[in-house]
Amino acid sequence: MAKDPVRVLVTGAAGQIGYAIVPMIARGAMLGPDQPVILHMLDIEPAAESLNGVKMELIDAAFPLLRGVVATTDVHEACKGVNIAVMVGGFPRKEGMERKDVMSKNVSIYKAQASALEKNAAADVKVLVVANPANTNALILKEFAPSIPEKNITCLTRLDHNRALGQISEKLNVHVGDVKNVIIWGNHSSTQYPDVNHATVTTSGGEKPVRELVANDQWLNTEFITTVQQRGAAIIKARKLSSALSAASSACDHIRDWVLGTPKGSWVSMGVYSDGSYGIQPGLVYSFPVTCEKGQWSIVQGKFELGAHC
């Protein structure tokens, strides 16, 4: 029996991350190779022509899983019946702007999008906030969409998680798929704490701790952490554009694990509503190690101690 299509919303779909993520979703990277999708793409009026160009390309690519495309500048039309919402759109921080200036712009954007999701999305919609500051935008969304369960609103720290995996795999010259269970604590910002104290690498002799294999605490406690924290800035410096490809890929990873489950014995990092675990104030959106099963995430309990870094 063919599955019913899942409706996936991408906001800011004509932008860099949007352009990278929509073909990944249409190809099955987010929800699996047998799950048909209907893509809902939203952007602002000045980007309407560009958005239509993206729609044309999606049609031209003839993706077998893609059962329809909605491309619109109307937030209510975009949110109608969506099962998954990937919130990429937001006001970008420009030169000379303070973070608070970006936040005030994003309040109005996320207030409007939250109320549109509240009125039009599927009752069990899962929301992933990508646009920065992601944790703050997720809180705004929750505030103005009170009927969406707080467990259904998350923000992206999987990009930082994947960056940490990548750095370890490069350092040890091992396949990235053999490294697991790094943790990102905190926010998607330069204040985050990438933690490898429980991370392992699968070797021919079994699973070995990352700290033991790297055998260089100086590197792990300094350069590794700052490289992960500052990776986005380094990519902007190199590309003159932000890290759209890796952000899109990690957003797909985040949703895939949330919907389809994490592998046994593994956890991933997600920005979620704190329940007070590890002494983090309840109600904050904070990155924890989580496992996912049957479409629900759970914070991994009792295994770790938060150090002074957090």
CSV table of C-alpha atoms in Angstrom, one decimal:
chain,number,residue,atom,x,y,z
A,1,MET,CA,0.0,0.0,0.0
A,2,ALA,CA,1.4,3.4,-1.0
A,3,LYS,CA,1.7,5.8,1.9
A,4,ASP,CA,-0.4,9.0,2.1
A,5,PRO,CA,1.8,12.1,1.3
A,6,VAL,CA,3.1,14.2,4.2
A,7,ARG,CA,2.9,17.9,3.8
A,8,VAL,CA,6.1,19.7,4.6
A,9,LEU,CA,6.4,23.4,4.9
A,10,VAL,CA,9.6,25.3,4.3
A,11,THR,CA,9.6,29.0,5.1
A,12,GLY,CA,12.2,31.3,3.4
A,13,ALA,CA,12.1,28.7,0.6
A,14,ALA,CA,13.6,31.0,-2.0
A,15,GLY,CA,16.7,31.6,0.1
A,16,GLN,CA,20.0,29.7,0.3
A,17,ILE,CA,19.0,27.1,2.8
A,18,GLY,CA,15.5,26.7,1.2
A,19,TYR,CA,17.1,26.1,-2.2
A,20,ALA,CA,19.4,23.4,-0.7
A,21,ILE,CA,16.7,21.7,1.4
A,22,VAL,CA,13.7,21.3,-0.9
A,23,PRO,CA,15.4,18.8,-3.3
A,24,MET,CA,16.7,16.8,-0.2
A,25,ILE,CA,13.1,16.6,1.1
A,26,ALA,CA,11.7,15.7,-2.4
A,27,ARG,CA,14.4,13.0,-2.8
A,28,GLY,CA,13.5,11.3,0.5
A,29,ALA,CA,16.4,12.4,2.7
A,30,MET,CA,14.1,13.8,5.4
A,31,LEU,CA,11.3,11.2,5.6
A,32,GLY,CA,12.6,8.1,3.9
A,33,PRO,CA,12.7,6.7,0.4
A,34,ASP,CA,9.1,5.4,0.4
A,35,GLN,CA,7.4,8.5,1.8
A,36,PRO,CA,5.6,10.7,-0.7
A,37,VAL,CA,5.6,14.5,0.1
A,38,ILE,CA,3.8,17.6,-0.8
A,39,LEU,CA,6.1,20.6,-0.4
A,40,HIS,CA,4.7,23.9,0.8
A,41,MET,CA,7.1,26.8,0.2
A,42,LEU,CA,6.6,30.2,1.7
A,43,ASP,CA,8.6,33.4,1.1
A,44,ILE,CA,8.0,37.2,1.2
A,45,GLU,CA,6.5,39.1,-1.6
A,46,PRO,CA,9.8,40.5,-3.0
A,47,ALA,CA,11.0,36.9,-3.4
A,48,ALA,CA,7.8,35.7,-5.2
A,49,GLU,CA,9.4,35.4,-8.6
A,50,SER,CA,12.5,33.6,-7.3
A,51,LEU,CA,10.2,31.2,-5.3
A,52,ASN,CA,8.3,30.4,-8.5
A,53,GLY,CA,11.6,29.6,-10.2
A,54,VAL,CA,12.3,27.1,-7.4
A,55,LYS,CA,8.9,25.5,-8.0
A,56,MET,CA,9.7,25.2,-11.7
A,57,GLU,CA,13.0,23.5,-10.9
A,58,LEU,CA,11.3,21.0,-8.5
A,59,ILE,CA,8.9,20.1,-11.3
A,60,ASP,CA,11.7,19.8,-13.8
A,61,ALA,CA,13.7,17.5,-11.5
A,62,ALA,CA,10.8,14.9,-11.8
A,63,PHE,CA,11.2,13.6,-8.2
A,64,PRO,CA,9.1,10.4,-7.9
A,65,LEU,CA,8.2,11.1,-4.2
A,66,LEU,CA,7.0,14.7,-4.9
A,67,ARG,CA,3.2,14.7,-5.2
A,68,GLY,CA,2.7,18.4,-5.3
A,69,VAL,CA,4.2,21.9,-4.7
A,70,VAL,CA,2.5,24.9,-3.1
A,71,ALA,CA,4.6,28.1,-3.6
A,72,THR,CA,3.1,31.1,-2.0
A,73,THR,CA,3.6,34.4,-0.2
A,74,ASP,CA,0.4,33.9,1.8
A,75,VAL,CA,1.3,32.5,5.2
A,76,HIS,CA,-2.1,31.0,5.8
A,77,GLU,CA,-2.1,29.2,2.5
A,78,ALA,CA,1.4,27.9,3.2
A,79,CYS,CA,0.5,26.5,6.6
A,80,LYS,CA,-2.7,24.7,5.5
A,81,GLY,CA,-2.7,21.1,6.6
A,82,VAL,CA,1.1,20.9,7.1
A,83,ASN,CA,2.4,18.0,9.1
A,84,ILE,CA,6.0,19.2,9.4
A,85,ALA,CA,7.2,22.9,9.4
A,86,VAL,CA,10.8,23.8,8.8
A,87,MET,CA,11.1,27.5,9.8
A,88,VAL,CA,14.1,28.8,7.8
A,89,GLY,CA,12.8,32.3,7.1
A,90,GLY,CA,13.8,35.1,9.4
A,91,PHE,CA,15.3,38.5,9.4
A,92,PRO,CA,19.1,38.2,8.9
A,93,ARG,CA,21.5,40.1,11.0
A,94,LYS,CA,23.2,42.7,9.0
A,95,GLU,CA,26.4,44.7,9.5
A,96,GLY,CA,26.0,47.2,12.4
A,97,MET,CA,22.9,45.5,13.8
A,98,GLU,CA,22.7,44.3,17.4
A,99,ARG,CA,21.2,40.9,18.2
A,100,LYS,CA,18.3,42.7,19.9
A,101,ASP,CA,17.5,44.4,16.6
A,102,VAL,CA,17.2,41.1,14.9
A,103,MET,CA,15.1,39.7,17.7
A,104,SER,CA,12.6,42.5,17.5
A,105,LYS,CA,12.2,42.0,13.7
A,106,ASN,CA,11.8,38.3,14.2
A,107,VAL,CA,9.1,38.7,16.9
A,108,SER,CA,6.7,40.1,14.3
A,109,ILE,CA,7.7,37.5,11.7
A,110,TYR,CA,7.3,34.5,14.1
A,111,LYS,CA,4.2,35.9,15.7
A,112,ALA,CA,2.4,35.9,12.3
A,113,GLN,CA,3.8,32.5,11.3
A,114,ALA,CA,2.8,31.0,14.7
A,115,SER,CA,-0.8,32.2,14.5
A,116,ALA,CA,-1.0,30.8,10.9
A,117,LEU,CA,0.3,27.4,12.0
A,118,GLU,CA,-2.1,27.5,15.0
A,119,LYS,CA,-5.1,28.1,12.7
A,120,ASN,CA,-4.1,26.0,9.6
A,121,ALA,CA,-1.6,23.3,10.3
A,122,ALA,CA,-2.4,19.6,11.2
A,123,ALA,CA,-3.1,19.2,14.9
A,124,ASP,CA,0.0,17.1,15.4
A,125,VAL,CA,2.4,19.4,13.4
A,126,LYS,CA,6.1,19.0,14.2
A,127,VAL,CA,8.0,22.3,14.0
A,128,LEU,CA,11.7,22.8,13.6
A,129,VAL,CA,13.1,26.3,13.9
A,130,VAL,CA,16.3,26.9,11.9
A,131,ALA,CA,16.4,30.8,11.6
A,132,ASN,CA,18.6,32.5,14.2
A,133,PRO,CA,18.4,33.1,17.1
A,134,ALA,CA,16.8,29.7,16.8
A,135,ASN,CA,16.1,29.1,20.5
A,136,THR,CA,14.5,32.6,20.9
A,137,ASN,CA,12.4,32.2,17.7
A,138,ALA,CA,11.2,28.8,19.0
A,139,LEU,CA,10.1,30.4,22.2
A,140,ILE,CA,8.2,33.2,20.3
A,141,LEU,CA,6.5,30.5,18.2
A,142,LYS,CA,5.3,28.6,21.3
A,143,GLU,CA,4.1,31.8,22.9
A,144,PHE,CA,1.9,32.7,19.9
A,145,ALA,CA,0.8,29.1,19.0
A,146,PRO,CA,-0.4,27.9,22.4
A,147,SER,CA,-2.4,24.9,21.0
A,148,ILE,CA,0.8,23.3,19.5
A,149,PRO,CA,2.2,21.0,22.2
A,150,GLU,CA,5.6,22.3,23.5
A,151,LYS,CA,7.1,18.9,22.7
A,152,ASN,CA,6.3,19.6,19.0
A,153,ILE,CA,8.4,22.8,18.8
A,154,THR,CA,12.2,22.2,18.5
A,155,CYS,CA,15.2,24.2,17.2
A,156,LEU,CA,18.2,23.1,15.2
A,157,THR,CA,21.5,22.2,17.0
A,158,ARG,CA,22.0,19.1,14.8
A,159,LEU,CA,24.3,21.2,12.6
A,160,ASP,CA,26.6,21.8,15.6
A,161,HIS,CA,26.3,18.1,16.5
A,162,ASN,CA,27.2,17.1,13.0
A,163,ARG,CA,30.1,19.5,12.9
A,164,ALA,CA,31.5,17.9,16.1
A,165,LEU,CA,31.2,14.4,14.5
A,166,GLY,CA,33.0,15.8,11.4
A,167,GLN,CA,35.9,17.2,13.4
A,168,ILE,CA,36.4,14.0,15.4
A,169,SER,CA,36.3,11.9,12.2
A,170,GLU,CA,38.8,14.1,10.5
A,171,LYS,CA,41.1,14.1,13.6
A,172,LEU,CA,41.1,10.3,13.9
A,173,ASN,CA,40.9,9.6,10.1
A,174,VAL,CA,37.8,7.4,10.6
A,175,HIS,CA,34.5,7.2,8.9
A,176,VAL,CA,32.0,9.8,10.3
A,177,GLY,CA,29.4,7.0,10.5
A,178,ASP,CA,31.6,5.3,13.1
A,179,VAL,CA,31.5,8.3,15.5
A,180,LYS,CA,28.5,8.7,17.8
A,181,ASN,CA,27.1,10.3,20.9
A,182,VAL,CA,28.7,13.7,20.9
A,183,ILE,CA,26.5,16.2,22.7
A,184,ILE,CA,25.8,19.9,22.1
A,185,TRP,CA,24.7,21.7,25.3
A,186,GLY,CA,23.1,25.1,25.2
A,187,ASN,CA,22.2,27.2,22.2
A,188,HIS,CA,23.1,27.3,18.5
A,189,SER,CA,25.6,30.1,19.1
A,190,SER,CA,29.2,30.6,20.1
A,191,THR,CA,28.2,30.0,23.7
A,192,GLN,CA,27.4,26.3,23.1
A,193,TYR,CA,29.4,23.5,24.6
A,194,PRO,CA,30.4,20.6,22.4
A,195,ASP,CA,30.9,17.6,24.7
A,196,VAL,CA,32.8,14.5,23.6
A,197,ASN,CA,33.1,12.9,27.1
A,198,HIS,CA,30.6,10.2,26.2
A,199,ALA,CA,31.3,9.9,22.5
A,200,THR,CA,32.6,6.7,21.0
A,201,VAL,CA,34.1,5.4,17.8
A,202,THR,CA,33.4,1.9,16.4
A,203,THR,CA,36.7,0.2,15.7
A,204,SER,CA,37.7,-3.3,14.7
A,205,GLY,CA,38.2,-3.9,18.4
A,206,GLY,CA,34.8,-2.6,19.5
A,207,GLU,CA,33.5,0.8,20.6
A,208,LYS,CA,36.3,3.0,22.1
A,209,PRO,CA,35.9,6.4,23.9
A,210,VAL,CA,36.8,9.4,21.7
A,211,ARG,CA,39.0,10.8,24.5
A,212,GLU,CA,41.1,7.6,24.6
A,213,LEU,CA,41.5,7.5,20.8
A,214,VAL,CA,42.3,11.2,20.4
A,215,ALA,CA,44.7,11.0,23.3
A,216,ASN,CA,45.1,14.8,23.3
A,217,ASP,CA,43.0,16.5,26.0
A,218,GLN,CA,44.6,19.9,25.1
A,219,TRP,CA,43.1,19.7,21.6
A,220,LEU,CA,39.7,18.4,22.8
A,221,ASN,CA,39.4,21.1,25.5
A,222,THR,CA,40.4,24.0,23.3
A,223,GLU,CA,40.8,23.9,19.5
A,224,PHE,CA,38.0,21.3,19.0
A,225,ILE,CA,35.5,23.3,21.0
A,226,THR,CA,36.3,26.7,19.4
A,227,THR,CA,36.3,25.1,15.9
A,228,VAL,CA,32.8,23.8,16.4
A,229,GLN,CA,31.6,27.0,18.0
A,230,GLN,CA,33.0,29.2,15.3
A,231,ARG,CA,32.5,27.0,12.3
A,232,GLY,CA,29.6,29.0,10.8
A,233,ALA,CA,31.7,32.2,10.9
A,234,ALA,CA,34.6,30.3,9.2
A,235,ILE,CA,32.4,29.2,6.4
A,236,ILE,CA,31.0,32.7,5.8
A,237,LYS,CA,34.6,33.9,5.6
A,238,ALA,CA,35.5,31.2,3.1
A,239,ARG,CA,32.3,31.2,1.0
A,240,LYS,CA,31.2,34.8,1.5
A,241,LEU,CA,27.8,33.1,2.2
A,242,SER,CA,26.4,31.1,5.2
A,243,SER,CA,26.5,27.4,5.6
A,244,ALA,CA,23.3,26.6,3.7
A,245,LEU,CA,24.2,23.1,2.4
A,246,SER,CA,25.2,21.7,5.9
A,247,ALA,CA,22.3,23.5,7.6
A,248,ALA,CA,19.8,21.9,5.1
A,249,SER,CA,21.3,18.5,5.5
A,250,SER,CA,21.3,18.6,9.3
A,251,ALA,CA,17.6,19.9,9.3
A,252,CYS,CA,16.8,16.8,7.3
A,253,ASP,CA,18.7,14.6,9.9
A,254,HIS,CA,16.9,16.3,12.8
A,255,ILE,CA,13.4,15.6,11.3
A,256,ARG,CA,14.3,12.1,10.1
A,257,ASP,CA,15.4,11.0,13.5
A,258,TRP,CA,12.5,12.7,15.3
A,259,VAL,CA,9.9,11.1,13.0
A,260,LEU,CA,11.6,7.7,12.3
A,261,GLY,CA,13.6,7.3,15.5
A,262,THR,CA,17.2,7.3,16.6
A,263,PRO,CA,19.3,4.1,16.2
A,264,LYS,CA,19.5,1.9,19.3
A,265,GLY,CA,22.3,3.0,21.6
A,266,SER,CA,22.7,6.4,20.0
A,267,TRP,CA,21.5,9.9,20.9
A,268,VAL,CA,21.5,13.2,18.9
A,269,SER,CA,21.4,16.8,20.0
A,270,MET,CA,18.1,18.8,19.7
A,271,GLY,CA,17.1,22.2,21.0
A,272,VAL,CA,14.0,21.3,23.0
A,273,TYR,CA,11.9,22.7,25.9
A,274,SER,CA,13.7,22.1,29.2
A,275,ASP,CA,11.8,20.1,31.8
A,276,GLY,CA,14.4,21.0,34.4
A,277,SER,CA,16.8,18.2,33.5
A,278,TYR,CA,20.5,18.8,34.4
A,279,GLY,CA,19.5,21.9,36.3
A,280,ILE,CA,18.5,23.9,33.2
A,281,GLN,CA,15.6,26.2,33.9
A,282,PRO,CA,12.2,24.7,32.8
A,283,GLY,CA,10.7,26.4,29.8
A,284,LEU,CA,14.0,27.4,28.2
A,285,VAL,CA,14.7,26.1,24.7
A,286,TYR,CA,18.1,24.4,25.2
A,287,SER,CA,20.1,21.7,23.4
A,288,PHE,CA,20.2,18.4,25.2
A,289,PRO,CA,21.1,14.8,24.2
A,290,VAL,CA,17.9,13.1,23.1
A,291,THR,CA,16.6,9.8,21.8
A,292,CYS,CA,13.6,9.6,19.6
A,293,GLU,CA,11.0,6.8,19.2
A,294,LYS,CA,7.5,6.7,17.6
A,295,GLY,CA,7.7,10.4,16.7
A,296,GLN,CA,8.6,11.6,20.3
A,297,TRP,CA,11.9,12.8,21.7
A,298,SER,CA,13.1,12.2,25.2
A,299,ILE,CA,16.0,13.8,27.0
A,300,VAL,CA,18.7,11.2,27.9
A,301,GLN,CA,18.7,11.1,31.7
A,302,GLY,CA,21.2,10.4,34.4
A,303,LYS,CA,24.3,9.8,32.3
A,304,PHE,CA,26.1,13.1,32.4
A,305,GLU,CA,27.3,15.9,34.5
A,306,LEU,CA,27.1,19.5,33.3
A,307,GLY,CA,30.5,21.1,33.8
A,308,ALA,CA,31.4,24.7,34.4
A,309,HIS,CA,31.2,25.3,30.6
A,310,CYS,CA,27.4,25.0,30.7
